[in-house]
Tab-separated table of C-alpha atoms and ligand atoms in Angstrom:
chain	number	residue	atom	x	y	z
A	3	MET	CA	0.102	-0.009	-0.013
A	4	HIS	CA	2.532	2.237	1.029
A	5	THR	CA	4.677	1.442	-2.227
A	6	MET	CA	1.674	2.156	-4.178
A	7	ARG	CA	0.958	5.282	-2.771
A	8	TYR	CA	4.559	6.334	-3.538
A	9	ILE	CA	4.629	5.142	-6.856
A	10	VAL	CA	1.525	7.379	-7.406
A	11	LEU	CA	3.208	10.304	-6.048
A	12	MET	CA	6.176	9.586	-8.400
A	13	LEU	CA	4.047	9.524	-11.239
A	14	LEU	CA	2.495	12.901	-10.338
A	15	LEU	CA	5.918	14.336	-9.470
A	16	VAL	CA	7.527	13.524	-13.079
A	17	PRO	CA	5.746	15.662	-15.125
A	18	LEU	CA	6.344	18.494	-13.023
A	19	MET	CA	10.298	17.482	-12.838
A	20	VAL	CA	10.192	17.468	-16.492
A	21	LEU	CA	8.183	20.873	-16.731
A	22	SER	CA	10.451	23.221	-14.823
A	23	GLN	CA	13.983	23.486	-14.916
A	24	SER	CA	16.042	25.457	-12.821
A	25	VAL	CA	17.545	28.613	-14.558
A	26	ASN	CA	21.390	29.060	-14.383
A	27	VAL	CA	22.523	32.378	-14.537
A	28	ILE	CA	26.036	33.902	-13.515
A	29	PRO	CA	26.221	36.368	-12.110
A	30	ARG	CA	22.764	35.275	-10.030
A	31	PRO	CA	19.924	37.756	-10.677
A	32	GLN	CA	18.422	39.699	-7.781
A	33	GLU	CA	15.173	37.947	-8.664
A	34	ILE	CA	14.042	34.553	-10.499
A	35	ILE	CA	10.414	33.397	-10.625
A	36	SER	CA	10.292	30.143	-12.060
A	37	GLY	CA	7.191	29.022	-14.097
A	38	GLN	CA	6.206	25.686	-15.274
A	39	GLY	CA	6.785	24.798	-19.200
A	40	PHE	CA	8.706	25.833	-21.838
A	41	PHE	CA	9.215	28.479	-24.674
A	42	GLU	CA	10.344	25.828	-27.025
A	43	ILE	CA	12.552	27.155	-30.163
A	44	ASP	CA	12.428	25.042	-33.426
A	45	ARG	CA	11.919	25.943	-37.110
A	46	THR	CA	8.066	25.641	-36.727
A	47	SER	CA	7.802	28.436	-33.823
A	48	ARG	CA	10.227	30.811	-35.754
A	49	LYS	CA	8.189	30.198	-38.888
A	50	GLN	CA	4.970	30.876	-37.133
A	51	TYR	CA	6.410	34.108	-35.339
A	52	ARG	CA	7.419	35.076	-38.534
A	53	GLU	CA	4.441	35.324	-40.237
A	54	LYS	CA	2.857	37.282	-36.851
A	55	LYS	CA	5.709	39.892	-37.292
A	56	ASP	CA	3.428	43.088	-37.581
A	57	THR	CA	2.217	42.457	-34.185
A	58	VAL	CA	5.804	42.251	-32.517
A	59	LYS	CA	6.990	45.332	-31.406
A	60	TRP	CA	10.546	45.975	-32.633
A	61	HIS	CA	13.246	48.078	-31.034
A	62	ARG	CA	16.379	49.502	-33.004
A	63	TYR	CA	18.625	47.907	-30.628
A	64	ALA	CA	17.648	44.332	-32.098
A	65	GLU	CA	19.077	45.775	-35.609
A	66	THR	CA	22.173	46.544	-34.004
A	67	PRO	CA	25.178	45.326	-36.113
A	68	ALA	CA	28.343	43.600	-35.164
A	69	TYR	CA	26.931	42.389	-31.609
A	70	MET	CA	28.383	39.430	-30.165
A	71	LEU	CA	25.020	37.953	-29.067
A	72	ARG	CA	23.142	38.976	-31.857
A	73	ALA	CA	24.865	36.545	-33.855
A	74	GLN	CA	24.416	33.944	-31.377
A	75	VAL	CA	21.210	34.391	-30.004
A	76	SER	CA	19.021	36.680	-30.988
A	77	ASP	CA	18.831	35.687	-34.463
A	78	LEU	CA	16.835	32.651	-33.406
A	79	TYR	CA	14.820	35.016	-31.502
A	80	LYS	CA	14.422	37.692	-34.240
A	81	SER	CA	10.629	37.412	-34.448
A	82	VAL	CA	9.379	36.598	-31.005
A	83	ILE	CA	11.788	39.099	-28.510
A	84	ASN	CA	9.750	42.191	-27.675
A	85	VAL	CA	12.033	45.085	-26.266
A	86	ALA	CA	10.343	47.626	-24.548
A	87	GLY	CA	11.815	51.181	-23.227
A	88	LYS	CA	11.272	53.027	-19.965
A	89	VAL	CA	10.037	50.826	-17.324
A	90	ASN	CA	8.497	51.957	-14.135
A	91	ASP	CA	10.903	50.126	-11.655
A	92	PRO	CA	13.213	52.221	-9.533
A	93	ARG	CA	15.453	49.340	-8.761
A	94	LEU	CA	16.642	48.802	-12.435
A	95	GLY	CA	18.573	52.177	-12.898
A	96	GLU	CA	20.664	52.023	-15.984
A	97	SER	CA	21.906	48.634	-15.904
A	98	GLY	CA	18.945	46.838	-14.731
A	99	TYR	CA	16.221	44.901	-16.690
A	100	HIS	CA	13.116	42.525	-16.811
A	101	LEU	CA	13.273	39.469	-18.524
A	102	ARG	CA	9.889	37.490	-19.186
A	103	ILE	CA	9.916	34.511	-20.861
A	104	THR	CA	6.372	32.763	-21.431
A	105	GLY	CA	5.628	30.074	-23.384
A	106	ASP	CA	4.874	32.234	-26.347
A	107	SER	CA	7.149	35.241	-26.027
A	108	ILE	CA	10.215	36.722	-24.707
A	109	THR	CA	9.826	40.410	-23.326
A	110	VAL	CA	13.046	42.527	-22.196
A	111	LEU	CA	11.969	45.357	-20.255
A	112	ALA	CA	14.804	48.100	-19.506
A	113	ASN	CA	15.306	51.677	-19.191
A	114	THR	CA	18.496	51.869	-21.318
A	115	ALA	CA	20.335	50.062	-24.226
A	116	MET	CA	22.563	48.915	-21.221
A	117	GLY	CA	20.018	47.378	-19.678
A	118	VAL	CA	18.612	45.410	-22.507
A	119	HIS	CA	22.507	44.312	-23.182
A	120	MET	CA	22.365	43.013	-19.722
A	121	ALA	CA	19.077	41.248	-20.317
A	122	PHE	CA	20.385	39.494	-23.506
A	123	VAL	CA	23.536	38.359	-21.580
A	124	THR	CA	21.480	36.676	-19.319
A	125	LEU	CA	19.332	35.228	-22.213
A	126	LYS	CA	22.288	33.882	-23.816
A	127	GLN	CA	23.085	32.008	-20.552
A	128	VAL	CA	19.776	30.812	-20.182
A	129	TYR	CA	19.475	29.533	-23.843
A	130	GLU	CA	22.955	28.101	-23.944
A	131	ASN	CA	21.909	25.818	-20.768
A	132	ALA	CA	18.203	25.077	-21.699
A	133	ASP	CA	17.793	21.489	-22.461
A	134	ILE	CA	17.754	20.121	-25.984
A	135	ASP	CA	14.517	18.050	-27.029
A	136	SER	CA	15.625	15.935	-29.820
A	137	THR	CA	12.708	13.962	-29.826
A	138	ALA	CA	9.902	16.469	-30.564
A	139	SER	CA	10.844	17.235	-34.286
A	140	ILE	CA	13.452	16.197	-36.879
A	141	ILE	CA	15.224	19.422	-35.857
A	142	PRO	CA	16.090	19.594	-32.034
A	143	HIS	CA	14.768	22.205	-30.412
A	144	ARG	CA	15.851	24.210	-27.026
A	145	LEU	CA	13.318	24.117	-24.167
A	146	ILE	CA	13.752	27.521	-22.731
A	147	PRO	CA	12.192	27.394	-19.179
A	148	ILE	CA	9.587	29.944	-18.419
A	149	CYS	CA	10.658	32.412	-15.786
A	150	ASP	CA	10.325	36.212	-14.823
A	151	ILE	CA	13.885	37.429	-13.926
A	152	THR	CA	14.293	41.037	-12.356
A	153	ASP	CA	17.915	41.893	-12.134
A	154	TYR	CA	20.368	45.086	-11.644
A	155	PRO	CA	23.488	45.237	-10.207
A	156	ALA	CA	24.706	45.850	-6.320
A	157	TYR	CA	27.761	47.983	-7.526
A	158	GLY	CA	27.894	50.345	-10.662
A	159	TYR	CA	31.701	49.859	-10.895
A	160	ARG	CA	32.622	46.404	-11.972
A	161	GLY	CA	36.038	46.297	-13.134
A	162	MET	CA	38.727	43.870	-14.509
A	163	HIS	CA	42.392	44.839	-15.210
A	164	LEU	CA	44.960	43.624	-17.578
A	165	ASP	CA	48.655	44.629	-17.291
A	166	VAL	CA	50.022	44.360	-21.005
A	167	CYS	CA	53.279	46.198	-20.076
A	168	ARG	CA	55.182	43.492	-18.348
A	169	HIS	CA	54.113	40.773	-21.018
A	170	PHE	CA	52.397	41.981	-24.110
A	171	PHE	CA	48.865	40.845	-25.467
A	172	SER	CA	47.677	41.011	-29.033
A	173	LYS	CA	44.655	43.135	-30.199
A	174	ALA	CA	42.696	39.923	-30.927
A	175	PHE	CA	43.483	38.728	-27.293
A	176	ILE	CA	42.195	41.963	-25.856
A	177	LYS	CA	39.080	41.479	-27.679
A	178	LYS	CA	38.899	37.880	-26.471
A	179	TYR	CA	39.254	39.024	-22.967
A	180	ILE	CA	36.712	41.869	-23.450
A	181	ASP	CA	34.154	39.255	-24.603
A	182	LEU	CA	35.039	36.927	-21.299
A	183	LEU	CA	34.143	40.343	-19.167
A	184	ALA	CA	30.733	41.194	-21.187
A	185	LEU	CA	29.611	37.714	-20.761
A	186	TYR	CA	29.687	38.236	-16.786
A	187	LYS	CA	28.308	41.699	-16.953
A	188	ILE	CA	31.565	43.176	-15.533
A	189	ASN	CA	31.369	46.702	-17.156
A	190	THR	CA	35.035	48.258	-17.113
A	191	PHE	CA	38.145	47.033	-18.647
A	192	HIS	CA	41.252	48.945	-16.829
A	193	TRP	CA	43.956	48.676	-19.253
A	194	HIS	CA	47.621	49.005	-17.894
A	195	LEU	CA	49.257	50.365	-20.734
A	196	THR	CA	52.508	51.906	-19.372
A	197	ASP	CA	55.042	50.624	-16.594
A	198	ASP	CA	58.843	49.817	-16.261
A	199	GLN	CA	59.104	47.134	-18.673
A	200	GLY	CA	57.370	48.893	-21.781
A	201	TRP	CA	55.085	51.857	-22.827
A	202	ARG	CA	52.618	50.117	-25.085
A	203	ILE	CA	50.185	52.898	-26.457
A	204	GLU	CA	51.184	55.066	-29.333
A	205	ILE	CA	51.351	58.697	-28.740
A	206	ARG	CA	52.191	60.614	-32.100
A	207	LYS	CA	53.875	63.287	-30.381
A	208	TYR	CA	56.420	61.293	-28.722
A	209	PRO	CA	57.321	58.571	-31.324
A	210	ARG	CA	60.300	57.277	-29.068
A	211	LEU	CA	57.853	56.278	-26.342
A	212	THR	CA	57.042	53.163	-28.491
A	213	GLU	CA	60.088	52.892	-31.035
A	214	VAL	CA	62.246	52.602	-27.617
A	215	GLY	CA	59.850	52.405	-24.567
A	216	ALA	CA	57.766	49.418	-26.100
A	217	TRP	CA	60.892	46.948	-26.462
A	218	ARG	CA	63.393	45.394	-24.180
A	219	THR	CA	66.160	43.052	-24.753
A	220	GLU	CA	65.679	39.930	-22.415
A	221	LYS	CA	68.600	37.946	-20.849
A	222	ASP	CA	69.004	35.659	-23.432
A	223	GLY	CA	69.608	38.617	-26.025
A	224	SER	CA	65.956	38.387	-27.616
A	225	ARG	CA	63.826	41.308	-28.210
A	226	TYR	CA	60.435	41.536	-26.485
A	227	GLY	CA	57.780	43.887	-27.026
A	228	GLY	CA	54.652	45.497	-29.032
A	229	TYR	CA	52.314	48.267	-28.782
A	230	TYR	CA	48.854	49.185	-30.045
A	231	THR	CA	48.734	51.818	-32.467
A	232	GLN	CA	45.986	54.590	-31.960
A	233	LYS	CA	43.978	52.851	-34.714
A	234	ASP	CA	44.388	49.761	-32.471
A	235	ILE	CA	43.149	51.280	-29.798
A	236	SER	CA	40.206	52.977	-31.419
A	237	GLU	CA	39.318	49.492	-32.979
A	238	ILE	CA	39.289	47.693	-29.227
A	239	ILE	CA	37.577	50.829	-27.899
A	240	SER	CA	34.658	50.463	-30.061
A	241	TYR	CA	34.646	46.760	-29.653
A	242	ALA	CA	34.387	46.910	-26.106
A	243	SER	CA	31.552	49.659	-26.254
A	244	GLU	CA	29.206	47.594	-28.464
A	245	ARG	CA	29.465	45.382	-25.410
A	246	PHE	CA	28.775	48.355	-22.960
A	247	ILE	CA	32.229	47.820	-21.650
A	248	THR	CA	34.255	51.031	-20.802
A	249	ILE	CA	37.800	51.080	-21.022
A	250	ILE	CA	39.949	53.425	-18.568
A	251	PRO	CA	43.252	53.437	-19.639
A	252	GLU	CA	46.346	53.656	-17.014
A	253	ILE	CA	49.181	56.154	-17.976
A	254	GLU	CA	51.784	55.433	-14.752
A	255	MET	CA	53.464	58.269	-12.954
A	256	PRO	CA	55.476	59.525	-11.043
A	257	GLY	CA	57.191	55.870	-10.815
A	258	HIS	CA	56.846	52.723	-12.810
A	259	SER	CA	58.419	55.065	-15.709
A	260	SER	CA	61.631	53.393	-16.710
A	261	ALA	CA	60.491	52.607	-20.200
A	262	ALA	CA	59.197	56.362	-20.721
A	263	LEU	CA	62.606	57.715	-19.501
A	264	ALA	CA	64.726	55.230	-21.482
A	265	ALA	CA	62.849	56.765	-24.258
A	266	TYR	CA	63.101	60.472	-22.908
A	267	PRO	CA	65.573	60.871	-20.243
A	268	GLU	CA	65.186	64.342	-20.157
A	269	PHE	CA	61.948	64.140	-18.244
A	270	GLY	CA	64.018	61.956	-15.483
A	271	CYS	CA	65.801	63.118	-12.444
A	272	THR	CA	69.251	61.676	-13.485
A	273	GLY	CA	69.679	62.586	-17.277
A	274	ASN	CA	71.198	59.082	-17.323
A	275	HIS	CA	70.765	56.817	-20.538
A	276	LEU	CA	68.660	53.901	-19.650
A	277	THR	CA	67.385	50.759	-21.254
A	278	VAL	CA	64.010	49.180	-20.523
A	279	PRO	CA	64.263	46.684	-17.647
A	280	ASN	CA	64.071	42.998	-18.132
A	281	THR	CA	63.443	42.358	-14.730
A	282	TRP	CA	60.744	42.836	-12.122
A	283	GLY	CA	60.399	44.487	-9.077
A	284	ILE	CA	60.169	48.293	-8.312
A	285	LYS	CA	62.829	50.451	-9.947
A	286	LYS	CA	64.030	53.871	-8.441
A	287	ASP	CA	63.851	55.658	-11.651
A	288	ILE	CA	61.166	58.563	-11.370
A	289	TYR	CA	59.914	61.554	-13.555
A	290	ALA	CA	61.137	64.746	-12.717
A	291	PRO	CA	58.694	67.625	-11.315
A	292	THR	CA	59.659	69.895	-14.039
A	293	ASP	CA	57.850	72.380	-16.299
A	294	SER	CA	58.943	70.104	-19.462
A	295	THR	CA	57.806	66.970	-17.654
A	296	PHE	CA	54.278	68.555	-17.159
A	297	LYS	CA	54.074	69.698	-20.555
A	298	PHE	CA	54.700	65.914	-21.836
A	299	PHE	CA	52.241	64.751	-19.790
A	300	GLU	CA	49.645	67.527	-20.928
A	301	ASP	CA	50.409	66.534	-24.591
A	302	VAL	CA	50.269	62.717	-23.750
A	303	MET	CA	46.774	63.311	-22.168
A	304	ASP	CA	45.554	65.299	-25.068
A	305	GLU	CA	46.155	62.249	-27.065
A	306	VAL	CA	45.044	59.916	-24.392
A	307	CYS	CA	41.859	61.765	-23.974
A	308	GLU	CA	41.196	61.950	-27.657
A	309	LEU	CA	41.253	58.244	-28.122
A	310	PHE	CA	39.055	57.407	-25.028
A	311	PRO	CA	35.870	58.566	-24.193
A	312	SER	CA	35.982	57.201	-20.873
A	313	LYS	CA	34.919	59.880	-17.726
A	314	TYR	CA	38.096	58.360	-15.578
A	315	ILE	CA	41.898	58.070	-16.639
A	316	HIS	CA	44.083	56.195	-14.263
A	317	ILE	CA	47.017	57.918	-13.429
A	318	GLY	CA	48.961	55.316	-11.090
A	319	GLY	CA	50.714	56.722	-8.381
A	320	ASP	CA	51.803	53.523	-6.531
A	321	GLU	CA	55.273	52.313	-5.542
A	322	ALA	CA	57.112	55.337	-6.451
A	323	PRO	CA	60.561	55.212	-4.319
A	324	LYS	CA	61.706	58.669	-3.611
A	325	VAL	CA	65.466	58.231	-3.480
A	326	GLN	CA	65.973	60.258	-6.647
A	327	TRP	CA	63.958	62.940	-5.711
A	328	LYS	CA	65.744	62.969	-2.208
A	329	SER	CA	69.020	63.648	-4.182
A	330	SER	CA	67.869	65.833	-7.138
A	331	ALA	CA	68.403	69.575	-6.928
A	332	ILE	CA	65.266	70.364	-8.889
A	333	ALA	CA	62.893	68.143	-7.036
A	334	GLN	CA	64.138	69.792	-4.029
A	335	ALA	CA	63.804	73.372	-5.247
A	336	VAL	CA	60.508	72.776	-6.264
A	337	MET	CA	59.623	71.459	-2.639
A	338	LYS	CA	61.138	74.328	-1.370
A	339	GLN	CA	59.335	76.667	-3.744
A	340	LYS	CA	55.908	75.183	-3.411
A	341	ASN	CA	56.374	74.679	0.542
A	342	LEU	CA	56.228	70.908	0.395
A	343	LYS	CA	56.832	69.219	3.397
A	344	ASN	CA	58.338	66.030	2.063
A	345	GLU	CA	58.680	63.958	-1.008
A	346	GLU	CA	55.069	62.332	-0.548
A	347	GLU	CA	53.680	65.828	-0.542
A	348	LEU	CA	55.719	66.404	-3.951
A	349	GLN	CA	54.165	63.356	-5.306
A	350	HIS	CA	50.804	64.792	-4.217
A	351	TYR	CA	51.776	67.937	-6.239
A	352	PHE	CA	52.891	66.173	-8.992
A	353	MET	CA	49.906	63.868	-9.772
A	354	HIS	CA	47.318	66.518	-8.691
A	355	ARG	CA	49.047	68.980	-11.544
A	356	VAL	CA	48.072	66.176	-14.025
A	357	GLU	CA	44.876	65.616	-12.481
A	358	SER	CA	43.588	69.356	-12.734
A	359	TYR	CA	44.663	69.295	-16.586
A	360	LEU	CA	42.247	66.069	-16.802
A	361	ASN	CA	39.731	68.171	-14.882
A	362	LYS	CA	39.994	70.915	-17.083
A	363	LYS	CA	39.297	68.721	-20.123
A	364	GLY	CA	36.188	67.241	-18.249
A	365	ARG	CA	37.804	64.167	-16.839
A	366	THR	CA	38.492	62.486	-13.471
A	367	ALA	CA	41.695	60.894	-12.232
A	368	ILE	CA	41.933	57.543	-10.591
A	369	GLY	CA	44.955	56.831	-8.507
A	370	TRP	CA	46.449	53.850	-6.617
A	371	GLY	CA	45.962	53.606	-2.848
A	372	GLU	CA	49.296	55.356	-2.312
A	373	VAL	CA	47.808	58.838	-3.338
A	374	VAL	CA	46.261	59.164	0.006
A	375	LYS	CA	49.826	59.700	1.649
A	376	GLY	CA	50.839	63.353	0.547
A	377	GLY	CA	47.286	64.871	0.431
A	378	LEU	CA	44.287	63.718	-1.343
A	379	SER	CA	42.493	66.519	-3.670
A	380	ASP	CA	38.803	66.398	-3.652
A	381	SER	CA	38.093	64.464	-7.010
A	382	MET	CA	40.528	61.753	-6.985
A	383	VAL	CA	39.046	58.601	-7.227
A	384	VAL	CA	41.202	56.205	-5.367
A	385	MET	CA	41.748	52.612	-6.284
A	386	SER	CA	42.584	50.761	-2.988
A	387	TRP	CA	45.015	47.603	-3.510
A	388	LEU	CA	47.256	46.586	-0.695
A	389	ASP	CA	43.917	46.458	1.350
A	390	LYS	CA	40.715	48.660	1.932
A	391	SER	CA	42.617	51.204	4.204
A	392	ALA	CA	43.387	53.792	1.563
A	393	GLY	CA	39.690	53.599	0.115
A	394	ILE	CA	38.428	53.844	3.657
A	395	LYS	CA	40.424	56.860	4.391
A	396	ALA	CA	39.468	58.669	1.049
A	397	ALA	CA	35.651	57.517	1.525
A	398	LYS	CA	35.788	59.330	4.503
A	399	HIS	CA	37.292	62.095	3.027
A	400	GLY	CA	34.426	62.596	0.588
A	401	ASN	CA	36.144	60.768	-2.336
A	402	ASP	CA	34.980	58.090	-4.565
A	403	VAL	CA	36.825	54.861	-4.139
A	404	ILE	CA	37.079	51.613	-5.861
A	405	MET	CA	38.308	48.601	-4.093
A	406	ALA	CA	40.922	46.273	-5.144
A	407	PRO	CA	42.306	44.561	-2.145
A	408	ARG	CA	45.458	42.048	-3.239
A	409	GLY	CA	44.059	39.445	-0.773
A	410	TYR	CA	40.890	39.090	-2.731
A	411	CYS	CA	41.482	40.570	-6.174
A	412	TYR	CA	44.630	39.720	-7.215
A	413	PHE	CA	44.294	37.302	-10.121
A	414	ASP	CA	48.169	37.034	-10.701
A	415	TYR	CA	48.313	35.439	-7.679
A	416	PRO	CA	47.970	31.322	-7.752
A	417	GLN	CA	44.821	29.381	-7.912
A	418	ALA	CA	44.227	27.134	-5.141
A	419	GLY	CA	46.880	24.018	-5.954
A	420	ASP	CA	49.045	26.109	-7.962
A	421	LYS	CA	52.744	26.935	-7.291
A	422	LEU	CA	53.680	30.217	-5.760
A	423	LYS	CA	55.496	32.322	-8.655
A	424	ALA	CA	57.050	35.042	-6.314
A	425	ILE	CA	57.746	35.514	-2.639
A	426	TRP	CA	55.166	38.215	-2.155
A	427	MET	CA	52.081	36.152	-3.555
A	428	LEU	CA	49.285	34.379	-1.669
A	429	PRO	CA	47.261	31.631	-2.677
A	430	LEU	CA	43.779	33.154	-3.978
A	431	PRO	CA	41.285	30.384	-4.157
A	432	LEU	CA	37.769	30.912	-5.793
A	433	THR	CA	36.342	30.807	-2.425
A	434	LYS	CA	38.194	34.110	-1.144
A	435	VAL	CA	37.295	35.618	-4.499
A	436	TYR	CA	33.644	34.993	-4.176
A	437	ALA	CA	33.820	36.230	-0.447
A	438	PHE	CA	34.895	39.774	-1.470
A	439	ASP	CA	32.676	42.692	-0.698
A	440	PRO	CA	33.999	46.161	-1.649
A	441	MET	CA	31.909	47.791	1.160
A	442	PRO	CA	34.047	47.975	4.176
A	443	ALA	CA	32.209	47.174	7.544
A	444	GLY	CA	31.145	50.341	9.711
A	445	LEU	CA	31.253	53.244	7.263
A	446	SER	CA	28.914	55.947	7.569
A	447	ALA	CA	25.962	56.164	5.066
A	448	ALA	CA	27.730	59.142	3.592
A	449	ALA	CA	31.122	57.530	3.244
A	450	ALA	CA	29.508	54.399	1.791
A	451	LYS	CA	28.041	56.165	-0.750
A	452	HIS	CA	31.610	56.732	-2.242
A	453	VAL	CA	32.515	53.289	-2.733
A	454	LEU	CA	31.639	52.693	-6.281
A	455	GLY	CA	32.439	49.067	-6.317
A	456	GLY	CA	35.346	46.845	-7.089
A	457	GLU	CA	37.989	45.474	-9.439
A	458	ALA	CA	40.318	42.517	-9.965
A	459	THR	CA	43.771	42.991	-11.366
A	460	LEU	CA	45.685	40.852	-13.523
A	461	TRP	CA	49.645	41.631	-13.206
A	462	THR	CA	51.473	39.367	-15.937
A	463	GLU	CA	55.234	39.320	-14.638
A	464	TYR	CA	54.921	35.697	-14.273
A	465	VAL	CA	51.867	35.302	-16.519
A	466	THR	CA	53.464	35.179	-20.144
A	467	THR	CA	50.984	33.467	-22.621
A	468	GLU	CA	47.425	34.007	-23.443
A	469	GLU	CA	46.727	30.574	-21.924
A	470	GLU	CA	48.270	31.775	-18.669
A	471	VAL	CA	46.221	34.673	-18.604
A	472	LEU	CA	43.125	32.655	-19.147
A	473	HIS	CA	43.993	30.257	-16.485
A	474	GLN	CA	44.410	33.076	-14.093
A	475	LEU	CA	41.189	34.715	-14.903
A	476	MET	CA	38.901	31.573	-15.050
A	477	PRO	CA	36.889	30.951	-13.391
A	478	ARG	CA	37.960	33.732	-10.675
A	479	LEU	CA	36.420	36.262	-12.998
A	480	VAL	CA	32.900	34.240	-12.882
A	481	ALA	CA	33.374	34.675	-8.989
A	482	LEU	CA	34.304	38.109	-9.137
A	483	SER	CA	31.285	38.754	-11.113
A	484	GLU	CA	28.692	37.324	-8.359
A	485	ALA	CA	30.363	39.390	-5.654
A	486	LEU	CA	30.122	42.615	-7.485
A	487	TRP	CA	27.036	41.942	-9.548
A	488	THR	CA	24.866	39.798	-7.423
A	489	GLY	CA	26.322	41.268	-4.202
A	490	LYS	CA	26.367	39.887	-0.397
A	491	VAL	CA	22.379	39.578	0.058
A	492	ARG	CA	21.884	37.221	-2.661
A	493	LYS	CA	25.203	35.232	-3.050
A	494	ASP	CA	25.241	31.854	-2.054
A	495	TYR	CA	28.678	29.921	-2.796
A	496	LYS	CA	27.250	26.463	-2.823
A	497	ASP	CA	24.416	27.393	-5.383
A	498	PHE	CA	27.420	29.356	-7.239
A	499	VAL	CA	29.404	26.108	-7.488
A	500	LYS	CA	26.387	24.228	-8.638
A	501	ARG	CA	25.374	26.769	-11.734
A	502	LEU	CA	29.364	27.056	-12.235
A	503	ASN	CA	29.267	23.374	-13.181
A	504	THR	CA	26.369	23.791	-15.592
A	505	ILE	CA	27.765	26.720	-17.416
A	506	ASN	CA	30.252	27.017	-20.240
A	507	VAL	CA	32.926	29.568	-18.587
A	508	LYS	CA	35.303	30.046	-21.364
B	10	ACM	C1	50.185	47.369	-7.428
B	10	ACM	O1	49.612	46.420	-7.389
B	10	ACM	N1	51.357	47.947	-7.588
B	10	ACM	C2	48.824	48.291	-7.814
């Protein structure tokens, strides 16, 4: 009797199990209401919807060419997707969306093209993870689970960085990297373009930056290097913008400048002839705080701002040893003349001059955490990397901050089980990245408003090939996306791992 009841129960449950399938999306949406049944895509339904075309609302967005998801997903949906404009839901903001999948329609509601894009990113995952029913017709078709998704990000700034100076990566690879970011709703690519071991952006007024600064002689005598022409850069910026990703370029100062100073020693403190270094570590070379150096930076920023439409320009500021400034008559004279108490204040003076120039051009500067040491201007955005302390200090001061603490966000650090490649590295397992939350505990509401979001960095001293970049990136990028988009209220590591195992992460 019991067995009989059990069988009856099972028979009742089976159709339900078949009819409802969990919706696996990363980053986890804020709200998913699962229905029963499916939107089925096969040749018949596509034909049927084509015939009904005039009843379907079209949006210009669906016609946008060269759009990654269009090729893969929306072609299939062409005739069945409705995209509506403004929605009356204050939660959505500029990146949020509603995605409604019913038995006979798919509807995207969003306030902006960015919101529509985010809905398509979700739809792509839902589509790719949908079961395929190969018995229903000759053409196998996808069973898209009926559901109603409401989604919006916990943090507005969701960044991923790449150092192309220590090792150089091709234009094609940068595009692939951007594709990966887009798949996980990362909206900012921080492109680290200048450092000691290579200057990687063409600046027309200073050709030696790339003629000399983009190349180094390795210990085995081979030449290593490369750079992006302004044409390459424009192409990459357009590619990223089609995916709703902003690129923030980084032009380092006053340290991490050996490659630039090898090209133009007159902007340095020693005037010595330098070669582009082929070793890692912090170098002593530093720009001299002279009018000719500031003119150089103004010229460079003119070309950088002409190329990059981003509101933010990163101007470095980390790891700048002051030994050369201490022994430089020029640096000491500037300190005296400007009444600066120490070399940290001189760094602030230096960076603030460049920042002010950017401000005049309508841009905002970002600096690494060390910029809080010598005095903080009101408008500098602080990227806190050693830990969150510089960011906390800056947020309390009223500055916007981006958190990128190395204990959670340094993707050059080894994955669990990998070998440490340098003594300053710590293992960075997936669980740690997942646990990252940019918001420090105990901030006042006024200070908390200044925490824009978070970012992970990928430095490449020990990451030499494209395969190695992908190895360092994945699947930690996927965890980062959930830390920044989903946020701490809805995150759930166990559930994340389950979803991670069902999606194709590369
Ligand atoms: C840094 O890792 N030096 C910002």
